[in-house]
């Protein structure tokens, strides 16, 4: 495993917020290319990682990159079009679990369904292979889309043949596949609306970025309900990258988007662009959902690390997401 | 009626699956241009067909191209931009019924609503006229979109003035309008999420294609609920055709899409492209919906007509959709 | 305040229909650039308006441009990219209220949330500043989207910290930001699906236009439910403007669109284009919603101001929306 994959960079998932809820297990982690430059580089070849499905003390289930360190959502996995990832899933839970992925190429033996015999018994191990490819032309002249996208992975077998129990309990995570040349963010936040919880938390987590940082949001929905993701004072293009891809790009620019179970999308914003530092709400805009707790805060700090009008105590009382670090050199 | 409209080609709707449920009435049929070449040709002129609204033994209602042969969904109707279709609806049911269409041009007398006096009494006949047109420029320089799209038709009067009862009982079907030059599929499958049923079946039907075939899905939603259509191991562009229209097309490439009542979309995939033959689930990804039966299988067979690891008995036990044929020469 | 902002032009919101329900308060009004030409001109500079939050006799709340003249939806506010609008909100209600906007640039003191201390006590006044900007390139080569879009504003504090009570009772309205050069409509209609009501009316309002008029619809959703907006015999492009922006624009052309709380979109149609004058339904296509009253009529009149087959009495019995005028010269 090369250093390119597991860097020391600051975490960008809901470390602290999750930690408050599920203490020692809430170590956010990610499989990520080092941000050596500002755009996604050339694809590497084959990479291998191990993913652990584990049970939390409160009965939730989660994926993690190290034993004893599961997180909800699971680790952010990033790929560049053309790369192949072999993921050995170690099932440390007491139920049959699996790994099903959206967006990338996989044969039936990596489908993660009982129907295709690609599930893992308790105590078992199983290798799933995810392949990706760049956009290309087919012989008939049509275009085969590349694998790039804001995707995700989840269990497909716990509880029901559709993984309803596994997803409910936390077995899901984000996958971002980039095209060579795609703009890289400074940090990535993952928001998963899972029924009436956000990242399986009753109170949605907070996120923090510095004014001017390029922040990527990956938004995934699971469960049984539909939601509208909204963020205050920032907006994005409703296309592949969330960024307008040219001066003539006529994509809708939006700040609110309907999203249903297993849908996923992502976008990048410049934190506080034209609006300054501040506490900016993000929330599901279904009124009863936000009122029930599906609302968190995007803290945008000024040059001194402060949010004018608010104390750091207040901020840390909410979360330190994106501000903590974690070494994975030991892997 | 020319042969161009009713060809001998294999059926692409849910013939067998539906047959299991509603026996002699489940004859899939379609109004279809012959696949003489790979792209939609020049539009013909005026075409005339007869559509029969009939009652099934179990109380459901359905449209069909021949008396005694209604299907749910109704027949796939295809048009090329510029064509006009006159549809004589023969109402063989015991309730007032109608034909309302999405996407194409129709005057008030073809609206299919009670408000516009375009409904058909039991035993009656009525001609609806659907016109289509190609994209053009208006005198003011704006562009008038063409009629091409993945559309649909349905009753607008049974039960309520919005056809709630007619739709619930099965009076709906797909309409595909193509632009001259659009890529033609080898086969088309129609999936209609109608409340908690799929094509009015408690268990979603299966579909079969050969590895490498160009398969078109038309997805329509009806009723009162929202769904997310998902298919395993295949994906599409969220634009007009479902195909990227050029190397710079920045449409989102997706494998899951929120869809609500009367929405419709379509796309083409190459069966098993990069993933091989297999049993690939398609389903609503709302967990309770898939668990209740809104999940079927897309069988992709190898060169020998087999799906590795699965027997043909298993396959035929599910469905033979897309593998049966039916002559309509007699019409 | 310049005449450019408040013109004598005919109203385009739900004047009459609303009037029937909430009598003297239902004065439709708007902040609108004069339609001096067919496309949006150069941006002006700073504009200032006063918005009054008021309580209706039936307990509903609404915004208006003049005291005693609140409307539901609130006034249509139009801006051109580059303009700044200072809105002094006068809270004439008996509860703390606010003004939160989507899409444009605002600092925390114009957020309209309790968290950001930008709410207005009963009897108080408070100035909110909305800034807009044109599309531009960032130093890193990415494109910053302009502010143009079909947006909206609403209370964010009545009832709950998300304004659930304020929105439910009527504190919302449309905002359209245009890009210089965007095609201007002849009239604009606003449709707000707010739970099971439309523009807070149990029976959706009707709208009227002349054959060939360029009609803009702004569709906003609020509350707790998802809907599908559908209009008969007309369709639009699912992009930024609702108009195809060039012959290669591959946006989906649709006549039905899923929309959830706080989402907004807009489009322009040529009234009766290729289909003629008539009574054309528009409605939420969720069957139970349309059956419960979420369905209105888009009257398209002929050259004589008539709808063939229907009397003007019938029309006026429904609504005269878009046919009445109102002078705002006195402001």
Short mmCIF file of N, CA and C in Angstrom, two decimals, chain B residues 100-192:
data_model
loop_
_atom_site.label_atom_id
_atom_site.label_comp_id
_atom_site.label_asym_id
_atom_site.label_seq_id
_atom_site.Cartn_x
_atom_site.Cartn_y
_atom_site.Cartn_z
N UNK B 100 -54.89 10.12 -21.83
CA UNK B 100 -54.15 11.37 -21.67
C UNK B 100 -52.67 11.07 -21.89
N UNK B 101 -51.98 11.93 -22.60
CA UNK B 101 -50.59 11.64 -22.95
C UNK B 101 -49.69 12.76 -22.44
N UNK B 102 -48.47 12.42 -22.15
CA UNK B 102 -47.46 13.39 -21.75
C UNK B 102 -46.50 13.64 -22.90
N UNK B 103 -46.03 14.88 -23.01
CA UNK B 103 -44.90 15.22 -23.86
C UNK B 103 -45.20 15.67 -25.27
N UNK B 104 -46.21 15.10 -25.89
CA UNK B 104 -46.46 15.42 -27.29
C UNK B 104 -47.51 16.52 -27.41
N UNK B 105 -47.78 16.94 -28.64
CA UNK B 105 -48.73 18.03 -28.89
C UNK B 105 -50.14 17.48 -29.09
N UNK B 106 -51.07 18.04 -28.37
CA UNK B 106 -52.47 17.63 -28.55
C UNK B 106 -53.35 18.82 -28.23
N UNK B 107 -54.46 18.94 -28.95
CA UNK B 107 -55.41 20.00 -28.67
C UNK B 107 -56.35 19.54 -27.55
N UNK B 108 -57.20 20.47 -27.11
CA UNK B 108 -58.04 20.13 -25.96
C UNK B 108 -58.89 18.89 -26.21
N UNK B 109 -59.29 18.68 -27.47
CA UNK B 109 -60.15 17.51 -27.73
C UNK B 109 -59.39 16.19 -27.66
N UNK B 110 -58.08 16.25 -27.44
CA UNK B 110 -57.30 15.03 -27.22
C UNK B 110 -56.65 15.04 -25.84
N UNK B 111 -57.21 15.85 -24.94
CA UNK B 111 -56.63 16.00 -23.60
C UNK B 111 -56.93 14.80 -22.71
N UNK B 112 -58.05 14.17 -22.98
CA UNK B 112 -58.40 13.00 -22.18
C UNK B 112 -59.01 13.33 -20.82
N UNK B 113 -59.42 14.59 -20.67
CA UNK B 113 -60.03 14.99 -19.39
C UNK B 113 -61.52 15.23 -19.55
N UNK B 114 -62.23 15.11 -18.44
CA UNK B 114 -63.65 15.40 -18.44
C UNK B 114 -63.87 16.89 -18.70
N UNK B 115 -62.97 17.71 -18.15
CA UNK B 115 -63.07 19.16 -18.32
C UNK B 115 -63.04 19.54 -19.79
N UNK B 116 -62.30 18.78 -20.59
CA UNK B 116 -62.20 19.08 -22.01
C UNK B 116 -62.99 18.10 -22.87
N UNK B 117 -63.97 17.46 -22.27
CA UNK B 117 -64.91 16.62 -23.04
C UNK B 117 -64.22 15.64 -23.97
N UNK B 118 -63.21 15.02 -23.49
CA UNK B 118 -62.47 14.07 -24.34
C UNK B 118 -62.31 12.74 -23.64
N UNK B 119 -63.42 12.25 -23.12
CA UNK B 119 -63.43 10.95 -22.46
C UNK B 119 -64.37 10.03 -23.24
N UNK B 120 -64.31 8.75 -22.96
CA UNK B 120 -65.06 7.78 -23.76
C UNK B 120 -65.97 6.95 -22.87
N UNK B 121 -67.27 6.98 -23.19
CA UNK B 121 -68.24 6.20 -22.42
C UNK B 121 -68.03 4.70 -22.67
N UNK B 122 -68.51 3.86 -21.78
CA UNK B 122 -68.42 2.41 -22.01
C UNK B 122 -69.06 2.06 -23.36
N UNK B 123 -68.36 1.28 -24.14
CA UNK B 123 -68.88 0.91 -25.45
C UNK B 123 -68.59 1.92 -26.54
N UNK B 124 -68.05 3.06 -26.16
CA UNK B 124 -67.80 4.11 -27.14
C UNK B 124 -66.44 4.03 -27.80
N UNK B 125 -66.24 4.88 -28.79
CA UNK B 125 -64.97 4.99 -29.50
C UNK B 125 -64.67 6.48 -29.64
N UNK B 126 -63.39 6.82 -29.65
CA UNK B 126 -63.02 8.23 -29.73
C UNK B 126 -61.60 8.30 -30.27
N UNK B 127 -61.35 9.26 -31.17
CA UNK B 127 -60.03 9.37 -31.77
C UNK B 127 -59.22 10.50 -31.10
N UNK B 128 -58.10 10.14 -30.57
CA UNK B 128 -57.15 11.10 -30.01
C UNK B 128 -56.03 11.32 -31.02
N UNK B 129 -55.61 12.55 -31.17
CA UNK B 129 -54.53 12.86 -32.11
C UNK B 129 -53.31 13.39 -31.37
N UNK B 130 -52.20 12.69 -31.55
CA UNK B 130 -50.92 13.12 -30.97
C UNK B 130 -50.02 13.59 -32.10
N UNK B 131 -49.54 14.81 -31.97
CA UNK B 131 -48.59 15.33 -32.97
C UNK B 131 -47.23 15.49 -32.32
N UNK B 132 -46.21 15.40 -33.11
CA UNK B 132 -44.86 15.62 -32.60
C UNK B 132 -44.12 16.54 -33.57
N UNK B 133 -43.07 17.16 -33.07
CA UNK B 133 -42.31 18.09 -33.93
C UNK B 133 -40.85 18.05 -33.53
N UNK B 134 -40.02 18.40 -34.47
CA UNK B 134 -38.58 18.47 -34.21
C UNK B 134 -38.23 19.80 -33.56
N UNK B 135 -37.11 19.81 -32.92
CA UNK B 135 -36.58 21.06 -32.33
C UNK B 135 -36.45 22.11 -33.43
N UNK B 136 -36.80 23.33 -33.08
CA UNK B 136 -36.72 24.40 -34.07
C UNK B 136 -36.46 25.73 -33.36
N UNK B 137 -36.14 26.73 -34.14
CA UNK B 137 -35.94 28.06 -33.55
C UNK B 137 -37.18 28.89 -33.73
N UNK B 138 -37.53 29.61 -32.70
CA UNK B 138 -38.66 30.52 -32.77
C UNK B 138 -38.19 31.83 -33.40
N UNK B 139 -39.14 32.62 -33.92
CA UNK B 139 -38.76 33.91 -34.51
C UNK B 139 -37.99 34.80 -33.54
N UNK B 140 -38.24 34.65 -32.23
CA UNK B 140 -37.54 35.52 -31.29
C UNK B 140 -36.16 34.99 -30.92
N UNK B 141 -35.74 33.92 -31.59
CA UNK B 141 -34.40 33.41 -31.36
C UNK B 141 -34.30 32.34 -30.29
N UNK B 142 -35.37 32.14 -29.53
CA UNK B 142 -35.32 31.04 -28.55
C UNK B 142 -35.55 29.72 -29.26
N UNK B 143 -35.21 28.66 -28.59
CA UNK B 143 -35.34 27.33 -29.19
C UNK B 143 -36.59 26.65 -28.67
N UNK B 144 -37.37 26.14 -29.57
CA UNK B 144 -38.51 25.33 -29.16
C UNK B 144 -38.05 23.88 -29.10
N UNK B 145 -38.14 23.27 -27.94
CA UNK B 145 -37.67 21.88 -27.83
C UNK B 145 -38.48 20.97 -28.73
N UNK B 146 -37.86 19.95 -29.25
CA UNK B 146 -38.58 18.92 -29.99
C UNK B 146 -39.36 18.03 -29.04
N UNK B 147 -40.15 17.12 -29.62
CA UNK B 147 -41.02 16.26 -28.81
C UNK B 147 -40.31 15.04 -28.25
N UNK B 148 -39.06 14.83 -28.65
CA UNK B 148 -38.37 13.61 -28.23
C UNK B 148 -38.32 13.49 -26.72
N UNK B 149 -38.53 12.27 -26.26
CA UNK B 149 -38.46 12.05 -24.83
C UNK B 149 -39.04 10.71 -24.45
N UNK B 150 -38.83 10.36 -23.20
CA UNK B 150 -39.42 9.15 -22.65
C UNK B 150 -40.70 9.56 -21.96
N UNK B 151 -41.81 9.39 -22.64
CA UNK B 151 -43.09 9.86 -22.14
C UNK B 151 -44.00 8.69 -21.79
N UNK B 152 -45.26 8.98 -21.58
CA UNK B 152 -46.20 7.91 -21.23
C UNK B 152 -47.62 8.40 -21.39
N UNK B 153 -48.54 7.48 -21.36
CA UNK B 153 -49.97 7.81 -21.48
C UNK B 153 -50.74 7.10 -20.37
N UNK B 154 -51.88 7.64 -20.04
CA UNK B 154 -52.69 7.02 -18.98
C UNK B 154 -54.11 7.56 -19.02
N UNK B 155 -54.99 6.86 -18.36
CA UNK B 155 -56.37 7.32 -18.19
C UNK B 155 -56.40 8.55 -17.29
N UNK B 156 -57.39 9.43 -17.53
CA UNK B 156 -57.48 10.65 -16.71
C UNK B 156 -58.90 10.82 -16.16
N UNK B 157 -59.66 9.74 -16.08
CA UNK B 157 -61.06 9.94 -15.68
C UNK B 157 -61.64 8.84 -14.79
N UNK B 158 -61.08 7.66 -14.81
CA UNK B 158 -61.66 6.57 -14.00
C UNK B 158 -61.41 6.81 -12.51
N UNK B 159 -62.45 6.79 -11.74
CA UNK B 159 -62.32 6.95 -10.29
C UNK B 159 -62.41 8.39 -9.85
N UNK B 160 -61.53 9.22 -10.38
CA UNK B 160 -61.58 10.66 -10.09
C UNK B 160 -61.27 11.41 -11.38
N UNK B 161 -61.40 12.71 -11.34
CA UNK B 161 -61.11 13.53 -12.53
C UNK B 161 -59.63 13.51 -12.89
N UNK B 162 -58.82 12.87 -12.04
CA UNK B 162 -57.40 12.73 -12.37
C UNK B 162 -57.04 11.28 -12.73
N UNK B 163 -58.06 10.45 -12.88
CA UNK B 163 -57.81 9.08 -13.31
C UNK B 163 -57.16 8.21 -12.26
N UNK B 164 -57.33 8.58 -11.01
CA UNK B 164 -56.66 7.85 -9.94
C UNK B 164 -57.04 6.36 -9.95
N UNK B 165 -58.30 6.09 -10.20
CA UNK B 165 -58.73 4.70 -10.24
C UNK B 165 -58.24 3.97 -11.47
N UNK B 166 -58.24 4.65 -12.60
CA UNK B 166 -57.77 4.03 -13.84
C UNK B 166 -56.30 3.68 -13.78
N UNK B 167 -55.52 4.59 -13.26
CA UNK B 167 -54.09 4.36 -13.14
C UNK B 167 -53.82 3.23 -12.15
N UNK B 168 -54.51 3.29 -11.03
CA UNK B 168 -54.32 2.25 -10.01
C UNK B 168 -54.59 0.88 -10.58
N UNK B 169 -55.60 0.79 -11.43
CA UNK B 169 -56.02 -0.52 -11.95
C UNK B 169 -55.25 -0.94 -13.20
N UNK B 170 -54.43 -0.07 -13.77
CA UNK B 170 -53.58 -0.52 -14.86
C UNK B 170 -53.64 0.22 -16.18
N UNK B 171 -54.40 1.29 -16.25
CA UNK B 171 -54.55 2.00 -17.53
C UNK B 171 -53.41 2.98 -17.75
N UNK B 172 -52.28 2.45 -18.13
CA UNK B 172 -51.11 3.30 -18.42
C UNK B 172 -50.16 2.54 -19.35
N UNK B 173 -49.29 3.29 -20.00
CA UNK B 173 -48.31 2.66 -20.88
C UNK B 173 -47.23 3.64 -21.30
N UNK B 174 -46.17 3.13 -21.90
CA UNK B 174 -45.02 3.96 -22.29
C UNK B 174 -45.12 4.51 -23.71
N UNK B 175 -44.58 5.71 -23.88
CA UNK B 175 -44.46 6.34 -25.19
C UNK B 175 -43.03 6.85 -25.33
N UNK B 176 -42.36 6.42 -26.38
CA UNK B 176 -41.00 6.92 -26.64
C UNK B 176 -41.03 7.70 -27.94
N UNK B 177 -40.66 8.97 -27.89
CA UNK B 177 -40.54 9.77 -29.10
C UNK B 177 -39.05 9.98 -29.36
N UNK B 178 -38.62 9.60 -30.54
CA UNK B 178 -37.20 9.69 -30.89
C UNK B 178 -36.94 10.83 -31.86
N UNK B 179 -35.76 11.36 -31.76
CA UNK B 179 -35.28 12.34 -32.72
C UNK B 179 -34.63 11.57 -33.87
N UNK B 180 -34.81 12.01 -35.07
CA UNK B 180 -34.13 11.37 -36.18
C UNK B 180 -32.64 11.35 -35.88
N UNK B 181 -32.05 10.18 -35.94
CA UNK B 181 -30.64 10.05 -35.63
C UNK B 181 -30.38 9.47 -34.25
N UNK B 182 -31.40 9.42 -33.41
CA UNK B 182 -31.22 8.82 -32.08
C UNK B 182 -30.86 7.34 -32.23
N UNK B 183 -30.01 6.89 -31.35
CA UNK B 183 -29.60 5.50 -31.37
C UNK B 183 -30.77 4.59 -30.96
N UNK B 184 -31.01 3.56 -31.74
CA UNK B 184 -32.09 2.63 -31.44
C UNK B 184 -31.58 1.49 -30.57
N UNK B 185 -32.38 1.05 -29.63
CA UNK B 185 -31.99 -0.09 -28.79
C UNK B 185 -32.31 -1.41 -29.49
N UNK B 186 -31.71 -2.48 -28.97
CA UNK B 186 -32.10 -3.81 -29.44
C UNK B 186 -33.40 -4.25 -28.80
N UNK B 187 -33.61 -3.82 -27.58
CA UNK B 187 -34.88 -4.11 -26.93
C UNK B 187 -35.19 -3.08 -25.87
N UNK B 188 -36.46 -2.99 -25.54
CA UNK B 188 -36.92 -1.99 -24.57
C UNK B 188 -37.69 -2.68 -23.46
N UNK B 189 -37.36 -2.35 -22.22
CA UNK B 189 -38.10 -2.85 -21.07
C UNK B 189 -38.80 -1.68 -20.38
N UNK B 190 -40.02 -1.88 -20.01
CA UNK B 190 -40.76 -0.83 -19.31
C UNK B 190 -40.98 -1.23 -17.86
N UNK B 191 -40.62 -0.34 -16.96
CA UNK B 191 -40.79 -0.54 -15.52
C UNK B 191 -41.69 0.57 -15.01
N UNK B 192 -42.83 0.20 -14.47
CA UNK B 192 -43.74 1.21 -13.91
C UNK B 192 -43.92 0.96 -12.42
#
